Short mmCIF file of C-alpha atoms and ligand atoms in Angstrom, two decimals:
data_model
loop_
_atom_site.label_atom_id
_atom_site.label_comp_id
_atom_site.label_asym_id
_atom_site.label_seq_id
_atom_site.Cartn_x
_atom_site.Cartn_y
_atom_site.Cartn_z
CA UNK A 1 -23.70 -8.45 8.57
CA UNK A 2 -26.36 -6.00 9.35
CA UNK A 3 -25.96 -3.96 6.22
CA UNK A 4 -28.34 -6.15 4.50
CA UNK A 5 -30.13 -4.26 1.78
CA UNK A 6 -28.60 -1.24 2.15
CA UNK A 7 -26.51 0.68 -0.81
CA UNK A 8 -22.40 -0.43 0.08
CA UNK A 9 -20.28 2.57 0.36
CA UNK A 10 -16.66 1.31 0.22
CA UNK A 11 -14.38 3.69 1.67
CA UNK A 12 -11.96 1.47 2.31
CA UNK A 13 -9.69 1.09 -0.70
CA UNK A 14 -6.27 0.89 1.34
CA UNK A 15 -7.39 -2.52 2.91
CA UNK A 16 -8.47 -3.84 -0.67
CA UNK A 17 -10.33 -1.69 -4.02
CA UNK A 18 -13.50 -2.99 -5.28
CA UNK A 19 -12.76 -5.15 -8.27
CA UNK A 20 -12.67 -3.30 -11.53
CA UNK A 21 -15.19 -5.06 -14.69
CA UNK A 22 -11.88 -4.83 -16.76
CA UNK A 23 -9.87 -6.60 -14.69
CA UNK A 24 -13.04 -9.39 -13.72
CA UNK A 25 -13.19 -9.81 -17.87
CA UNK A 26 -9.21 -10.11 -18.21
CA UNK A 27 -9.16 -12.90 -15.35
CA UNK A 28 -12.48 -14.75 -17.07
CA UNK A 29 -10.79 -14.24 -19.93
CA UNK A 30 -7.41 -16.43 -18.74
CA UNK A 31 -9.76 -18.78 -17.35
CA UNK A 32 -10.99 -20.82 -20.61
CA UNK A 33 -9.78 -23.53 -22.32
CA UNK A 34 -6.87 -23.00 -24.48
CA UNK A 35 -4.61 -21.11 -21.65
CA UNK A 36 -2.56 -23.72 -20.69
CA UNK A 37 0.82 -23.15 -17.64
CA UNK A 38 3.23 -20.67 -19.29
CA UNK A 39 6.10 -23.17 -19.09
CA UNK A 40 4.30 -25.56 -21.03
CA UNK A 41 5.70 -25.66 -24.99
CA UNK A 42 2.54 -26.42 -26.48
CA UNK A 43 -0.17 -24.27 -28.15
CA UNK A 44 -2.50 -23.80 -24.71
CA UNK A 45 1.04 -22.97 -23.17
CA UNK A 46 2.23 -20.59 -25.49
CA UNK A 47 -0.64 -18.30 -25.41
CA UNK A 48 -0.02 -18.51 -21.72
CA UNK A 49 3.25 -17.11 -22.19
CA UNK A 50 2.29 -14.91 -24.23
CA UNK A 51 -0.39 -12.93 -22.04
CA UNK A 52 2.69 -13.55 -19.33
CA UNK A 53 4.53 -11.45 -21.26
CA UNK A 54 2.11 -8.70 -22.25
CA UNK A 55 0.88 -8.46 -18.97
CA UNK A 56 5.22 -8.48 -17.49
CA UNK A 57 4.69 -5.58 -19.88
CA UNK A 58 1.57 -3.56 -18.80
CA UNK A 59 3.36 -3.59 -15.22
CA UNK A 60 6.43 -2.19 -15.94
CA UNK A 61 5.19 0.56 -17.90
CA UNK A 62 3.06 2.08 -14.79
CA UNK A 63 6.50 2.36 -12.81
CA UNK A 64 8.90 2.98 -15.73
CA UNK A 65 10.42 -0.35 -15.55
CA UNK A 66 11.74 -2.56 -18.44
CA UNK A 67 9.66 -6.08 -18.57
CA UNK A 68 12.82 -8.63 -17.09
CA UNK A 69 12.91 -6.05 -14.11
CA UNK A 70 9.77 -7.24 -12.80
CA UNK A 71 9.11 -10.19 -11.07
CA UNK A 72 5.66 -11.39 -10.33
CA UNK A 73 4.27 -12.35 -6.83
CA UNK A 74 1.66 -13.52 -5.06
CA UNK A 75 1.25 -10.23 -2.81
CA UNK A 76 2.62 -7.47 -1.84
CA UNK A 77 3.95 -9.23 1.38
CA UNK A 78 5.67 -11.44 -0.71
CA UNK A 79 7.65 -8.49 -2.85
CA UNK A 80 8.57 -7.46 0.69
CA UNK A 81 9.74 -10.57 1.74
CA UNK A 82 11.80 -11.58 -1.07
CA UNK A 83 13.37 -8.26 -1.28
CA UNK A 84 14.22 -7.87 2.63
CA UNK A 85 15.39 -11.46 2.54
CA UNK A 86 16.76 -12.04 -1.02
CA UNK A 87 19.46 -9.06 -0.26
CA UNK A 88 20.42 -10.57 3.19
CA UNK A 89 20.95 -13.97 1.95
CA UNK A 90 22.90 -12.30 -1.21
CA UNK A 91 24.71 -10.21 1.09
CA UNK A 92 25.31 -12.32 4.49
CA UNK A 93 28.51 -9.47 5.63
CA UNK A 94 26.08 -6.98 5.98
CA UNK A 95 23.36 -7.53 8.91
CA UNK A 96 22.13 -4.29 9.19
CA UNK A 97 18.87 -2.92 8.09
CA UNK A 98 17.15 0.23 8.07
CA UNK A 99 13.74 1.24 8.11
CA UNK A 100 11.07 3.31 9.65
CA UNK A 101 8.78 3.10 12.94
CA UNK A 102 6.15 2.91 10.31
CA UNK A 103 6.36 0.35 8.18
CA UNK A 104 3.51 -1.97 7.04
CA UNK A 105 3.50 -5.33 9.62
CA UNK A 106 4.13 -7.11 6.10
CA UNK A 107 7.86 -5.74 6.67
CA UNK A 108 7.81 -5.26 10.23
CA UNK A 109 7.02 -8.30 11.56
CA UNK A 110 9.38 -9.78 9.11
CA UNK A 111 12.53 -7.06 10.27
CA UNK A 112 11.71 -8.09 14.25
CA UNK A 113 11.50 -12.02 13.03
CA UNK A 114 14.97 -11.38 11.14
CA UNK A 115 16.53 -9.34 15.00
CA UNK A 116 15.59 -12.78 16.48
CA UNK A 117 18.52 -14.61 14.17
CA UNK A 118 21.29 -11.72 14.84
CA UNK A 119 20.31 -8.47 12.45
CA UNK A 120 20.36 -5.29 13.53
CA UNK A 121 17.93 -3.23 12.79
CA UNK A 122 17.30 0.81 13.11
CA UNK A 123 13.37 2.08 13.14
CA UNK A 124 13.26 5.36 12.20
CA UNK A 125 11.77 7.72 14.02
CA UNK A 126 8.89 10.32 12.08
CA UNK A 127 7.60 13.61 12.68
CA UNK A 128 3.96 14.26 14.55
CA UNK A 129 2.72 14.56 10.78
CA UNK A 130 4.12 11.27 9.68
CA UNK A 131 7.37 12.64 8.04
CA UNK A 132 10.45 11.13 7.35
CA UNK A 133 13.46 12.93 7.24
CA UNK A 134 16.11 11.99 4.08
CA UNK A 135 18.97 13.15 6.70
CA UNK A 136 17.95 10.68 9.58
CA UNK A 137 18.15 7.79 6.57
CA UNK A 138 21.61 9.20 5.61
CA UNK A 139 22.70 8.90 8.98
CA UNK A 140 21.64 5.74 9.94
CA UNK A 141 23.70 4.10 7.18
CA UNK A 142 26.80 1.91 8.46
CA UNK A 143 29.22 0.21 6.76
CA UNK A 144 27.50 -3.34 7.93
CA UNK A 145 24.34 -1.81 6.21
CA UNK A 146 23.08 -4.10 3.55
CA UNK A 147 19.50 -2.58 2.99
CA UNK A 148 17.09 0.70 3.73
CA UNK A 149 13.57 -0.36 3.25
CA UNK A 150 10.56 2.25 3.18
CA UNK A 151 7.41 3.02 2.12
CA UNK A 152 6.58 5.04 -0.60
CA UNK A 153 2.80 5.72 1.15
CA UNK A 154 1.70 5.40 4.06
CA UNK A 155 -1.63 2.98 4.18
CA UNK A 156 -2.97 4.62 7.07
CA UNK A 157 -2.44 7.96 6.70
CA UNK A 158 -1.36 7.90 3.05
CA UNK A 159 2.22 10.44 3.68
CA UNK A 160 4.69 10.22 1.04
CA UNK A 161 8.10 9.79 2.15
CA UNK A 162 10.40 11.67 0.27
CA UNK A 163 11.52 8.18 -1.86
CA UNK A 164 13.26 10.14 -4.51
CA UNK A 165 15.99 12.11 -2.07
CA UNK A 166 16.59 9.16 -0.10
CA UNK A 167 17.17 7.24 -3.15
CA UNK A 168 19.88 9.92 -4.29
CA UNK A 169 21.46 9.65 -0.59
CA UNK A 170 21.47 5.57 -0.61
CA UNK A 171 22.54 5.21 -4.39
CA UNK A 172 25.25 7.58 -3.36
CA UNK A 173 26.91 5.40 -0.60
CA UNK A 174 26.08 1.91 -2.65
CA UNK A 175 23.50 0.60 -0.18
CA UNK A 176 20.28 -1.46 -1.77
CA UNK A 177 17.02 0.57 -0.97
CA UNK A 178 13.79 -1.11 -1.40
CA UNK A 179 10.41 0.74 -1.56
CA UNK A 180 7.36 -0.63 -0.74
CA UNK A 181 4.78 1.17 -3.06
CA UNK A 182 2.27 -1.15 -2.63
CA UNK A 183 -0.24 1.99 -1.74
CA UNK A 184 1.08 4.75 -3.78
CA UNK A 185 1.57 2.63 -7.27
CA UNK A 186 -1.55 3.84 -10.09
CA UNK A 187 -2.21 6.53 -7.03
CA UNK A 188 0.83 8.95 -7.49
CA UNK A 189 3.38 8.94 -10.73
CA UNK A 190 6.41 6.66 -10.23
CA UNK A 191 9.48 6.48 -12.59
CA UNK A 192 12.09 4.21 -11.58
CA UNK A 193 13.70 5.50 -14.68
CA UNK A 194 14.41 8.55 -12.85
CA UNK A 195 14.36 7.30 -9.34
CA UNK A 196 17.11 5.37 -8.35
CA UNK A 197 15.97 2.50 -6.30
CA UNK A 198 16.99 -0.89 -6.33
CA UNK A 199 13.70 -2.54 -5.48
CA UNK A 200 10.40 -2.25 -5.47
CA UNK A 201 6.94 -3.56 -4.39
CA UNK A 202 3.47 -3.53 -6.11
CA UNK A 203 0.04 -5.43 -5.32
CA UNK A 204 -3.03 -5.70 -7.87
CA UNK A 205 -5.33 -5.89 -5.30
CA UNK A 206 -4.68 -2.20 -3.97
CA UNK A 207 -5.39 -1.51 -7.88
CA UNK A 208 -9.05 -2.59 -8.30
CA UNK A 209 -7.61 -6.14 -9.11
CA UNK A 210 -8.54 -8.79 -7.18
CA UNK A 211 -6.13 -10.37 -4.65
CA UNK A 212 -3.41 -13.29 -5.74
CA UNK A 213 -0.68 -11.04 -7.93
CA UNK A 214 1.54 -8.90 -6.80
CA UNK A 215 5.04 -7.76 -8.12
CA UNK A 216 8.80 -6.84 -7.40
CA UNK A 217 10.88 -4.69 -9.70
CA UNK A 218 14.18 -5.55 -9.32
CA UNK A 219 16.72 -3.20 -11.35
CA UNK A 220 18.81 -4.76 -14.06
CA UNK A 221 21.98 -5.88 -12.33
CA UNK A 222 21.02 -6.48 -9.22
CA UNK A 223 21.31 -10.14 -7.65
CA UNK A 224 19.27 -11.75 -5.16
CA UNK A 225 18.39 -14.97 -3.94
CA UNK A 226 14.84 -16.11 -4.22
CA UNK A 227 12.46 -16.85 -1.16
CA UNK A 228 11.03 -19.82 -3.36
CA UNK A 229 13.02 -21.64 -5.62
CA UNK A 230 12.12 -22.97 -9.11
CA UNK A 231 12.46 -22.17 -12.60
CA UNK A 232 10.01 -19.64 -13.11
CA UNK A 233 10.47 -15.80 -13.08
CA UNK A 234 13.82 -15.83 -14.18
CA UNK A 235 14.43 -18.37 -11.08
CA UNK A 236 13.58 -15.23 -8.90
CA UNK A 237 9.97 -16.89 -7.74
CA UNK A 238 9.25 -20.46 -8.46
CA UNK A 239 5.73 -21.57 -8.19
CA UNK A 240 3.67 -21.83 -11.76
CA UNK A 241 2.51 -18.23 -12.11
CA UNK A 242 -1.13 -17.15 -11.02
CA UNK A 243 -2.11 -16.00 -14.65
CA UNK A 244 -5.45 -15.15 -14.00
CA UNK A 245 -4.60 -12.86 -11.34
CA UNK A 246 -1.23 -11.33 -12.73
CA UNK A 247 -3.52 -10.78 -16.10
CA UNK A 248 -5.86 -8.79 -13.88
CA UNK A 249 -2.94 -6.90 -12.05
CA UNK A 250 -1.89 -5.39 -15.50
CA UNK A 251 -5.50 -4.44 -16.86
CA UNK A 252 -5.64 -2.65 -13.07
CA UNK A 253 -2.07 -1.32 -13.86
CA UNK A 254 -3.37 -0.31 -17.84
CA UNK A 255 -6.61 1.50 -16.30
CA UNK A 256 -4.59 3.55 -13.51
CA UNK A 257 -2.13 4.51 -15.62
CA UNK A 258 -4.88 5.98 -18.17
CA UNK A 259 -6.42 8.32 -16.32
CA UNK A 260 -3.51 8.60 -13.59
CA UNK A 261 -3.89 12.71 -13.22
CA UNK A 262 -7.11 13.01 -13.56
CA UNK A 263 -8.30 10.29 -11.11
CA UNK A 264 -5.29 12.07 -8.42
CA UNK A 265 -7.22 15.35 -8.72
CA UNK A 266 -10.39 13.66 -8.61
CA UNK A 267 -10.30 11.90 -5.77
CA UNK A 268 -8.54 14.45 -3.77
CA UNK A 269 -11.26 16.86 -4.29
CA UNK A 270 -13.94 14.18 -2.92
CA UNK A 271 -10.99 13.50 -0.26
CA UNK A 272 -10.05 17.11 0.67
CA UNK A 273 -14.28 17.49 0.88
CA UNK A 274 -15.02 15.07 3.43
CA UNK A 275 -12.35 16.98 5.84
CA UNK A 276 -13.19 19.86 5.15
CA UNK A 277 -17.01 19.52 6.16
CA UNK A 278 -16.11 17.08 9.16
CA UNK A 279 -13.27 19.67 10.23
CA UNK A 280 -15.90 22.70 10.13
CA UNK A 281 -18.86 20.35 11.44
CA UNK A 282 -17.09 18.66 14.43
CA UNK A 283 -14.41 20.84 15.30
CA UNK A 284 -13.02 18.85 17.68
CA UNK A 285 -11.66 16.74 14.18
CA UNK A 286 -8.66 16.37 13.34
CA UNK A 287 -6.73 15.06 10.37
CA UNK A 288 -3.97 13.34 10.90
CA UNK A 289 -0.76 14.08 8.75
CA UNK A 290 -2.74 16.99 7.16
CA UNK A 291 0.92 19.25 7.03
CA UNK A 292 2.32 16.12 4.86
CA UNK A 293 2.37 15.35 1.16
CA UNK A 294 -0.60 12.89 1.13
CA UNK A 295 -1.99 10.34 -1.08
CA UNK A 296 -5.08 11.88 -3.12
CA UNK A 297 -7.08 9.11 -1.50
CA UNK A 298 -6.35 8.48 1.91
CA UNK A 299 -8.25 10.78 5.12
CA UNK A 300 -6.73 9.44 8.57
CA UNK A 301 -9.22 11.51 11.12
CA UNK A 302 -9.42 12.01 14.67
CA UNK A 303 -12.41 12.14 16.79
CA UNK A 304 -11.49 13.56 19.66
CA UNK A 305 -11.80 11.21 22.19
CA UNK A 306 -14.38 8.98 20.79
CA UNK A 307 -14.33 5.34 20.31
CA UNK A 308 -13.11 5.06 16.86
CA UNK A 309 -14.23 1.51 16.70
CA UNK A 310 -17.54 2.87 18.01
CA UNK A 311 -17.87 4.99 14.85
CA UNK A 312 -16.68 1.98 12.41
CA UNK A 313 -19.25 -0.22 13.53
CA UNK A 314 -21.77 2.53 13.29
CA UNK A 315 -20.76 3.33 9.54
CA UNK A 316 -20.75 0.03 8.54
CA UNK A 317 -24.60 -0.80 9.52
CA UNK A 318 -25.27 1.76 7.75
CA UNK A 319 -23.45 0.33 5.00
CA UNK A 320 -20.46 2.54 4.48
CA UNK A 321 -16.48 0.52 4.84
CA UNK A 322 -14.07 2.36 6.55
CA UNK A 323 -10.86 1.40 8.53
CA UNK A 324 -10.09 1.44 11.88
CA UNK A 325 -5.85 2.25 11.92
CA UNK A 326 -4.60 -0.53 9.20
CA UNK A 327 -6.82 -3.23 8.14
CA UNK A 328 -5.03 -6.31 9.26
CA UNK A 329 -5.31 -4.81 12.90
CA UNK A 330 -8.94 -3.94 12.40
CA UNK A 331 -10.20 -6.87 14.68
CA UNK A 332 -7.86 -6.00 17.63
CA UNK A 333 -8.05 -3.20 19.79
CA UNK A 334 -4.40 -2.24 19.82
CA UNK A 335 -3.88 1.31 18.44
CA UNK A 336 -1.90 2.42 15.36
CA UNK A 337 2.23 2.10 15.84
CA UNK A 338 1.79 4.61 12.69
CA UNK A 339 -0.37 6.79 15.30
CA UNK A 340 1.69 6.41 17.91
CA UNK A 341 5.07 6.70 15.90
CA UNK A 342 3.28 10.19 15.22
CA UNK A 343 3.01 10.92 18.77
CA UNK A 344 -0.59 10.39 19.60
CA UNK A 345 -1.86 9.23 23.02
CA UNK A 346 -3.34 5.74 23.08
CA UNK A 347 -6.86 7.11 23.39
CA UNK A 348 -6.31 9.78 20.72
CA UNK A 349 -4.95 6.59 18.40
CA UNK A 350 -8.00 4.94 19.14
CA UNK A 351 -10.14 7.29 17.80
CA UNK A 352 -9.00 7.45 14.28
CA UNK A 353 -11.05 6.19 11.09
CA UNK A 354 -9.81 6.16 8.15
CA UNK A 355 -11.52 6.67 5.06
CA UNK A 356 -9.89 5.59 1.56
CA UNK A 357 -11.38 6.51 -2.21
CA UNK A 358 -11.11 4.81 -5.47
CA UNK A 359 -11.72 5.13 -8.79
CA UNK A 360 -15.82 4.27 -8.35
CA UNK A 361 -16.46 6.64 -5.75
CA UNK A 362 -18.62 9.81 -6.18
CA UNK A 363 -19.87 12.81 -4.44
CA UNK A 364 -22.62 10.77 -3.19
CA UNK A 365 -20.54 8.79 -0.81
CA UNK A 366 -19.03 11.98 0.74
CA UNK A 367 -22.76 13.25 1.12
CA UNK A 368 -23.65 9.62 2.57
CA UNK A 369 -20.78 9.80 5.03
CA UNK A 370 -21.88 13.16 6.07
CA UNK A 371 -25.57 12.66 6.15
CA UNK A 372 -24.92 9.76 8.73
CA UNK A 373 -21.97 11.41 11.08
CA UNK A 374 -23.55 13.63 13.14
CA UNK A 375 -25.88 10.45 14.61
CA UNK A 376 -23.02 8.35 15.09
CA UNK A 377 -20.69 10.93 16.48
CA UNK A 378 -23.65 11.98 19.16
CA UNK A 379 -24.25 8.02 20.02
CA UNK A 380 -20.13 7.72 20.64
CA UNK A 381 -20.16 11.09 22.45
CA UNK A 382 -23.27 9.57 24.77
CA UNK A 383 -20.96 6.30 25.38
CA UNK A 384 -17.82 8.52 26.52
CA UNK A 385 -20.51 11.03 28.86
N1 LIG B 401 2.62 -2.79 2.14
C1 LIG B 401 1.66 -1.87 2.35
C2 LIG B 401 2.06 -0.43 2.51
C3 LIG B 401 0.33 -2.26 2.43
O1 LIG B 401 -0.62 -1.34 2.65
C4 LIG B 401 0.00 -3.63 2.27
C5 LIG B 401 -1.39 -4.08 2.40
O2 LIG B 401 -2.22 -3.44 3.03
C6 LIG B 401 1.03 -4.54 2.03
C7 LIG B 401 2.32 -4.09 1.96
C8 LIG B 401 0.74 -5.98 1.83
O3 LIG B 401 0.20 -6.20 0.55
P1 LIG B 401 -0.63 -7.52 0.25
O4 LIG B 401 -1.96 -7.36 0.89
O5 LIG B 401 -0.71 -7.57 -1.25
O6 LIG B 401 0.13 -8.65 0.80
#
């Protein structure tokens, strides 16, 4: 990297948040002698269990969840996958799944996988700011529907779909509806205890945990089949749990849910900042899903028709992270299907950066991003000339 020596600014806490101290100590903490495999019955085994079950605990409580509803994970990919596929092989009469246009490729590419072998699948289209409409979900609902999966945020342009409507319209007509809430869980308030949803998906690492845990809820009562079998989890995920990393994922869980509020109104103000003063500076700017309800952390902007990659590079040797569309496509050059769902032109798509806060940022980084963009926006502009 280029950065060398220079102050990192990471803006880039959809892809992954910088790893809290808490949650480093919590993992260290698992990592000594004496914390044996929670299925073992000894001593060293025991206290395994036990943090197991605190930590089961810590989780829950961010969404409103009781402790057996939540099954732990390796990822959030995984919580998709074994909800998308545990309700299919529970429910092989019903093929039919619906979803959005923009969905994270962790369900995506799963649902096209899944057309290959005979389900039927509706995409759902959005608005040009990245809305979803509850009556387009209501709809779309057959009697051979087995499943509605969503996002709760967006991770590149951080809109909330309206999750608690569409939960009323599925619970209504007795089809399972799964939420992916991998990026708005510890970002916006979530109550399964008053949002009816059968399933739904969490990931440390989007938490200022580091990757390797990630969680399900799966509401009392409901039955599905495991992706990997064993006796762990209830049976609902073999594999001998990753303590370390689910012990982590609860301190992350513990610290969001502390300061929940106050870190929303926070970060939005450093958020809403940044667009403001690129908005006014460059006017040619524009922020994509601004009209939406929004994550407090997430800034999807267009640059006209700059290079967005261009402008990545740029920030990053000066030592500031930011996305390019989602982070898994960040090394291709294919634009957003979020940006494109929204109706942007290819070359408008490819101009978009997105910029993502946590919990460390400060003012500074919003000054740092600023002090450096009107360089980098003339060097792209002297490209395009
Ligand atoms: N769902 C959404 C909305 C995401 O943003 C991500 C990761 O970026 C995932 C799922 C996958 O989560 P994980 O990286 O834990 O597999």
């Amino acid at each position: 990297m280029e950065n060398k020596g220079l102050a990192h600014t990471d803006l880039d806490h959809n892809a992954t948040g910088t790893v809290a101290r808490e949650c480093l100590e919590a993992m260290l903490g698992c990592l000594q002698p004496g914390i044996g495999n929670p299925s073992s019955a000894h001593a060293a085994g025991m206290r395994a269990k036990g943090l197991l079950q605190e930590s089961r605990a810590e989780v829950a409580r961010l969404i409103g969840a009781q402790s057996r509803e939540i099954v732990f994970t390796s990822s959030g990919t995984e919580a998709n996958h074994t909800a998308i596929l545990g309700i299919l092989t529970e429910r092989p009469d019903r093929r039919h799944i619906v979803t959005s246009r923009v969905e994270h490729p962790a369900t995506l590419r799963l649902l096209r996988h899944l057309e290959g072998s005979g389900v039927r699948v509706t995409y759902l289209p959005v608005d040009g700011e990245g809305r979803l409409a509850p009556s387009a979900v209501r709809e779309a609902i057959t009697p051979d529907t087995g499943l509605v999966t969503l996002m709760w945020a967006n991770n590149e342009t951080g809109v909330l779909f309206p999750i608690p409507e569409i939960a009323e319209a599925t619970q209504a007509v007795g089809v399972a509806f799964h939420v992916d809430a991998v990026q708005a869980a510890g970002r916006v308030p979530i109550d399964v205890a008053r949002v009816p949803v059968d399933m739904l998906s969490l990931s440390g690492h989007k938490l200022h945990a580091p990757p390797g845990a990630g969680a399900l809820f799966v509401r009392k009562g409901l039955k599905i089949a495991p992706l990997l079998y064993g006796h762990q989890e209830r049976g609902l995920r073999g594999g001998t749990e990753n303590l370390p990393a689910i012990v982590a994922f609860a301190r992350a869980c513990a610290l969001a849910r502390a300061d929940l509020t106050d870190q929303a109104v926070r970060i939005a103000r450093l958020r809403n900042d940044l667009e403001q003063a690129i908005c006014d500076r460059f006017p040619f700017a524009r922020v994509h899903g601004a009209l939406a309800p929004r994550l407090p952390n997430t800034s999807n902007i267009g640059f006209g028709t700059l290079d967005g990659e261009r402008i990545m590079t740029s920030l990053d040797r000066r030592g500031i992270a930011v996305s390019l569309g989602a982070a898994c496509a960040a090394g291709g050059m294919e634009p957003s299907h979020v940006l494109m769902a929204m109706g942007l032109d290819r070359q408008a798509a490819l101009a978009a950066i997105r910029f993502s806060f946590g919990r460390y940022n400060t003012h500074a980084c919003v000054d740092r991003v600023l002090a450096h963009l009107p360089e980098i926006l003339r060097e792209a502009a002297a490209r395009v000339a």
